[in-house]
Amino acid sequence: MLRRHLRGGRRRIANAGAELIAALVCLLFPSPCRLCGQSLRGARRLPVCGPCLGRLPGLERPGCRQCGQALAAASADGRCLRCQAAPPAYASAQSAAPYRGEARALIHLLKYRGVVPIAGWWAERLARLVPALPQPPELVVPVPLGRRRRRQRGYNQSGEMARRLARRLGCAYAPRGLRRRRETAPQTGLDAAARERNLADAFVGARRRVAGKRVLLVDDVLTTGATARAAAAALLDAGALRVDVVTAARAELDRPEAGEAA
């Protein structure tokens, strides 16, 4: 326990040091905004200018109270037809932004370009969603990457957001609360049914970490909800009392770019 606490302390110090160095480099050697190309001035944690961050799109329509997808028509209990017919394992799913424009670009910087400090920026926005939950979470768990993809990327973008979010909420963080029991094919380009098949029995929850806990599951993008459904089911099978989902962005399924989400 002490050794794990010391490792966690060293990691936090290293992350804080890395962010300070990045801010000093930006102050001494101004670089262009990674989104619009305008020169950045002053010490900044993010290589993105204020105007670009200010243009982050918002979710335009109220969605299903369970899965969060936009409702095509009014519903008596506030749920979409899919959730009424086949309720997901999670109690609710909320997102900070639609997966387009600046939000999509910020996720790509975090996910594919190694700009890890953006995880803290997203964590701030995810923290604003939590007070709407009927019960506060006790444990924050990220959706895990497969071993191969984790080795290729060097980090789990959902884990980077989840760790910072847990710190903001004052919750315990369980990076190993959920794991992939097998490698899965990328979700990109798969339709909803194929995504469900791809993730069938892909996750397993760690009973000794999640049993008896209200879990907040964190991921980067929610598209059809297949990942969230499979992950939440595994957590409940391991004894979690309740699972709520928060993601940085939500793909709008009627847009062409929706299929790009993980």
C-alpha positions as a Python dict, from the first residue, in 0.01 Angstrom:
ca = {
    (1, 'M'): (0, 0, 0),
    (2, 'L'): (277, 246, 97),
    (3, 'R'): (475, 156, -215),
    (4, 'R'): (171, 217, -435),
    (5, 'H'): (107, 551, -262),
    (6, 'L'): (470, 656, -320),
    (7, 'R'): (449, 555, -685),
    (8, 'G'): (132, 760, -721),
    (9, 'G'): (301, 1059, -557),
    (10, 'R'): (601, 1036, -787),
    (11, 'R'): (371, 1012, -1089),
    (12, 'R'): (177, 1322, -984),
    (13, 'I'): (500, 1516, -931),
    (14, 'A'): (632, 1403, -1270),
    (15, 'N'): (308, 1504, -1444),
    (16, 'A'): (306, 1844, -1272),
    (17, 'G'): (670, 1894, -1369),
    (18, 'A'): (599, 1803, -1731),
    (19, 'E'): (312, 2051, -1750),
    (20, 'L'): (528, 2326, -1593),
    (21, 'I'): (807, 2260, -1843),
    (22, 'A'): (556, 2271, -2131),
    (23, 'A'): (424, 2607, -2007),
    (24, 'L'): (777, 2750, -1977),
    (25, 'V'): (871, 2629, -2325),
    (26, 'C'): (559, 2796, -2463),
    (27, 'L'): (650, 3118, -2282),
    (28, 'L'): (1011, 3124, -2404),
    (29, 'F'): (948, 2984, -2751),
    (30, 'P'): (599, 3084, -2869),
    (31, 'S'): (449, 2822, -3096),
    (32, 'P'): (141, 2823, -3317),
    (33, 'C'): (-197, 2704, -3195),
    (34, 'R'): (-234, 2341, -3299),
    (35, 'L'): (-584, 2410, -3429),
    (36, 'C'): (-579, 2750, -3603),
    (37, 'G'): (-207, 2826, -3639),
    (38, 'Q'): (-216, 3161, -3455),
    (39, 'S'): (89, 3234, -3240),
    (40, 'L'): (50, 3146, -2872),
    (41, 'R'): (170, 3405, -2622),
    (42, 'G'): (236, 3358, -2253),
    (43, 'A'): (275, 3046, -2044),
    (44, 'R'): (11, 2788, -2137),
    (45, 'R'): (-47, 2426, -2048),
    (46, 'L'): (-218, 2361, -2381),
    (47, 'P'): (-85, 2428, -2732),
    (48, 'V'): (-429, 2566, -2822),
    (49, 'C'): (-540, 2930, -2818),
    (50, 'G'): (-826, 3069, -2611),
    (51, 'P'): (-1050, 3154, -2909),
    (52, 'C'): (-1032, 2795, -3036),
    (53, 'L'): (-1118, 2660, -2692),
    (54, 'G'): (-1404, 2910, -2675),
    (55, 'R'): (-1551, 2773, -2998),
    (56, 'L'): (-1609, 2428, -2851),
    (57, 'P'): (-1954, 2321, -2976),
    (58, 'G'): (-2226, 2237, -2727),
    (59, 'L'): (-2484, 1960, -2730),
    (60, 'E'): (-2780, 2122, -2901),
    (61, 'R'): (-3075, 1902, -2804),
    (62, 'P'): (-3173, 1725, -2482),
    (63, 'G'): (-3118, 1355, -2520),
    (64, 'C'): (-3241, 1026, -2382),
    (65, 'R'): (-3212, 1034, -2004),
    (66, 'Q'): (-3032, 699, -2010),
    (67, 'C'): (-2806, 680, -2315),
    (68, 'G'): (-2796, 1053, -2393),
    (69, 'Q'): (-2857, 1020, -2768),
    (70, 'A'): (-3085, 1283, -2920),
    (71, 'L'): (-3454, 1193, -2905),
    (72, 'A'): (-3632, 1182, -3239),
    (73, 'A'): (-3963, 1251, -3064),
    (74, 'A'): (-4093, 1318, -2715),
    (75, 'S'): (-4092, 1016, -2485),
    (76, 'A'): (-4316, 954, -2186),
    (77, 'D'): (-4030, 839, -1961),
    (78, 'G'): (-3753, 1043, -2126),
    (79, 'R'): (-3584, 742, -2286),
    (80, 'C'): (-3526, 661, -2651),
    (81, 'L'): (-3695, 361, -2812),
    (82, 'R'): (-3374, 158, -2802),
    (83, 'C'): (-3329, 205, -2427),
    (84, 'Q'): (-3693, 119, -2368),
    (85, 'A'): (-3662, -201, -2572),
    (86, 'A'): (-3315, -306, -2450),
    (87, 'P'): (-3197, -95, -2153),
    (88, 'P'): (-2817, -64, -2130),
    (89, 'A'): (-2634, -181, -1821),
    (90, 'Y'): (-2530, 174, -1731),
    (91, 'A'): (-2771, 405, -1549),
    (92, 'S'): (-2685, 718, -1749),
    (93, 'A'): (-2444, 846, -2014),
    (94, 'Q'): (-2344, 1210, -2047),
    (95, 'S'): (-2099, 1388, -2278),
    (96, 'A'): (-1931, 1726, -2263),
    (97, 'A'): (-1956, 1808, -2636),
    (98, 'P'): (-2059, 1672, -2975),
    (99, 'Y'): (-1785, 1497, -3169),
    (100, 'R'): (-1722, 1764, -3429),
    (101, 'G'): (-1534, 2086, -3487),
    (102, 'E'): (-1292, 2191, -3215),
    (103, 'A'): (-1406, 1911, -2983),
    (104, 'R'): (-1311, 1646, -3238),
    (105, 'A'): (-977, 1818, -3304),
    (106, 'L'): (-897, 1834, -2930),
    (107, 'I'): (-970, 1463, -2889),
    (108, 'H'): (-745, 1381, -3183),
    (109, 'L'): (-462, 1587, -3029),
    (110, 'L'): (-497, 1388, -2706),
    (111, 'K'): (-557, 1049, -2866),
    (112, 'Y'): (-322, 1048, -3163),
    (113, 'R'): (-76, 1336, -3119),
    (114, 'G'): (40, 1280, -2762),
    (115, 'V'): (-82, 1616, -2628),
    (116, 'V'): (-164, 1464, -2288),
    (117, 'P'): (-229, 1794, -2098),
    (118, 'I'): (-556, 1819, -2294),
    (119, 'A'): (-680, 1537, -2069),
    (120, 'G'): (-688, 1786, -1780),
    (121, 'W'): (-890, 2031, -1987),
    (122, 'W'): (-1146, 1762, -2065),
    (123, 'A'): (-1151, 1650, -1702),
    (124, 'E'): (-1263, 1999, -1599),
    (125, 'R'): (-1560, 1973, -1834),
    (126, 'L'): (-1648, 1620, -1729),
    (127, 'A'): (-1649, 1729, -1365),
    (128, 'R'): (-1932, 1972, -1450),
    (129, 'L'): (-2152, 1680, -1557),
    (130, 'V'): (-2126, 1487, -1232),
    (131, 'P'): (-2349, 1706, -1008),
    (132, 'A'): (-2645, 1610, -1231),
    (133, 'L'): (-2615, 1246, -1123),
    (134, 'P'): (-2876, 1134, -866),
    (135, 'Q'): (-2603, 960, -664),
    (136, 'P'): (-2240, 1074, -645),
    (137, 'P'): (-1980, 825, -770),
    (138, 'E'): (-1738, 655, -533),
    (139, 'L'): (-1492, 522, -788),
    (140, 'V'): (-1368, 645, -1126),
    (141, 'V'): (-1274, 377, -1381),
    (142, 'P'): (-1145, 432, -1737),
    (143, 'V'): (-1233, 218, -2036),
    (144, 'P'): (-908, 24, -2090),
    (145, 'L'): (-713, -10, -2412),
    (146, 'G'): (-596, -344, -2539),
    (147, 'R'): (-230, -425, -2466),
    (148, 'R'): (-122, -384, -2826),
    (149, 'R'): (-282, -43, -2867),
    (150, 'R'): (-154, 68, -2527),
    (151, 'R'): (202, -23, -2629),
    (152, 'Q'): (166, 160, -2960),
    (153, 'R'): (23, 479, -2805),
    (154, 'G'): (220, 472, -2480),
    (155, 'Y'): (-80, 576, -2268),
    (156, 'N'): (-456, 538, -2240),
    (157, 'Q'): (-629, 865, -2325),
    (158, 'S'): (-937, 766, -2124),
    (159, 'G'): (-716, 682, -1827),
    (160, 'E'): (-546, 1023, -1846),
    (161, 'M'): (-886, 1193, -1831),
    (162, 'A'): (-1021, 961, -1562),
    (163, 'R'): (-723, 1007, -1329),
    (164, 'R'): (-751, 1385, -1344),
    (165, 'L'): (-1129, 1370, -1307),
    (166, 'A'): (-1103, 1151, -996),
    (167, 'R'): (-867, 1403, -841),
    (168, 'R'): (-1109, 1687, -911),
    (169, 'L'): (-1403, 1495, -766),
    (170, 'G'): (-1214, 1367, -463),
    (171, 'C'): (-1298, 1009, -566),
    (172, 'A'): (-1087, 697, -566),
    (173, 'Y'): (-932, 614, -903),
    (174, 'A'): (-913, 251, -1017),
    (175, 'P'): (-713, 222, -1342),
    (176, 'R'): (-738, -157, -1314),
    (177, 'G'): (-1103, -168, -1218),
    (178, 'L'): (-1178, -294, -1568),
    (179, 'R'): (-960, -481, -1815),
    (180, 'R'): (-988, -626, -2162),
    (181, 'R'): (-981, -1003, -2155),
    (182, 'R'): (-904, -1013, -2528),
    (183, 'E'): (-791, -786, -2808),
    (184, 'T'): (-1070, -642, -3021),
    (185, 'A'): (-1075, -501, -3372),
    (186, 'P'): (-1095, -120, -3404),
    (187, 'Q'): (-1455, 3, -3385),
    (188, 'T'): (-1400, 254, -3666),
    (189, 'G'): (-1614, 173, -3968),
    (190, 'L'): (-1828, -90, -3792),
    (191, 'D'): (-2206, -54, -3773),
    (192, 'A'): (-2392, -81, -3442),
    (193, 'A'): (-2450, -457, -3463),
    (194, 'A'): (-2088, -526, -3557),
    (195, 'R'): (-1966, -311, -3269),
    (196, 'E'): (-2178, -512, -3025),
    (197, 'R'): (-2038, -841, -3161),
    (198, 'N'): (-1682, -708, -3154),
    (199, 'L'): (-1707, -623, -2783),
    (200, 'A'): (-1906, -926, -2664),
    (201, 'D'): (-1733, -1055, -2347),
    (202, 'A'): (-1435, -828, -2416),
    (203, 'F'): (-1422, -679, -2064),
    (204, 'V'): (-1395, -816, -1715),
    (205, 'G'): (-1434, -615, -1393),
    (206, 'A'): (-1203, -645, -1092),
    (207, 'R'): (-1439, -757, -816),
    (208, 'R'): (-1211, -661, -528),
    (209, 'R'): (-1189, -306, -662),
    (210, 'V'): (-1544, -234, -780),
    (211, 'A'): (-1778, -453, -574),
    (212, 'G'): (-2027, -251, -372),
    (213, 'K'): (-1922, 79, -536),
    (214, 'R'): (-2098, 340, -746),
    (215, 'V'): (-1871, 361, -1050),
    (216, 'L'): (-1815, 648, -1292),
    (217, 'L'): (-1693, 502, -1622),
    (218, 'V'): (-1485, 739, -1840),
    (219, 'D'): (-1418, 719, -2214),
    (220, 'D'): (-1323, 963, -2490),
    (221, 'V'): (-1607, 926, -2744),
    (222, 'L'): (-1949, 761, -2728),
    (223, 'T'): (-2083, 654, -3068),
    (224, 'T'): (-2340, 374, -3064),
    (225, 'G'): (-2277, 303, -2694),
    (226, 'A'): (-2150, -51, -2759),
    (227, 'T'): (-1830, 2, -2558),
    (228, 'A'): (-2015, 163, -2269),
    (229, 'R'): (-2274, -115, -2265),
    (230, 'A'): (-2016, -393, -2261),
    (231, 'A'): (-1793, -222, -2005),
    (232, 'A'): (-2081, -135, -1772),
    (233, 'A'): (-2215, -491, -1788),
    (234, 'A'): (-1872, -625, -1686),
    (235, 'L'): (-1855, -384, -1392),
    (236, 'L'): (-2202, -483, -1272),
    (237, 'D'): (-2111, -852, -1309),
    (238, 'A'): (-1814, -780, -1080),
    (239, 'G'): (-2045, -639, -813),
    (240, 'A'): (-2062, -265, -885),
    (241, 'L'): (-2382, -112, -746),
    (242, 'R'): (-2434, 137, -1027),
    (243, 'V'): (-2247, 255, -1335),
    (244, 'D'): (-2275, 602, -1488),
    (245, 'V'): (-2083, 698, -1801),
    (246, 'V'): (-1918, 1027, -1895),
    (247, 'T'): (-1735, 1088, -2222),
    (248, 'A'): (-1557, 1388, -2363),
    (249, 'A'): (-1766, 1379, -2679),
    (250, 'R'): (-2067, 1212, -2832),
    (251, 'A'): (-2080, 1121, -3200),
    (252, 'E'): (-2390, 1241, -3380),
    (253, 'L'): (-2497, 931, -3565),
    (254, 'D'): (-2658, 1118, -3853),
    (255, 'R'): (-2327, 1287, -3941),
    (256, 'P'): (-2072, 1124, -4178),
    (257, 'E'): (-1784, 1169, -3932),
    (258, 'A'): (-1962, 975, -3658),
    (259, 'G'): (-1804, 651, -3776),
    (260, 'E'): (-1458, 783, -3693),
    (261, 'A'): (-1522, 770, -3319),
    (262, 'A'): (-1374, 490, -3115),
}
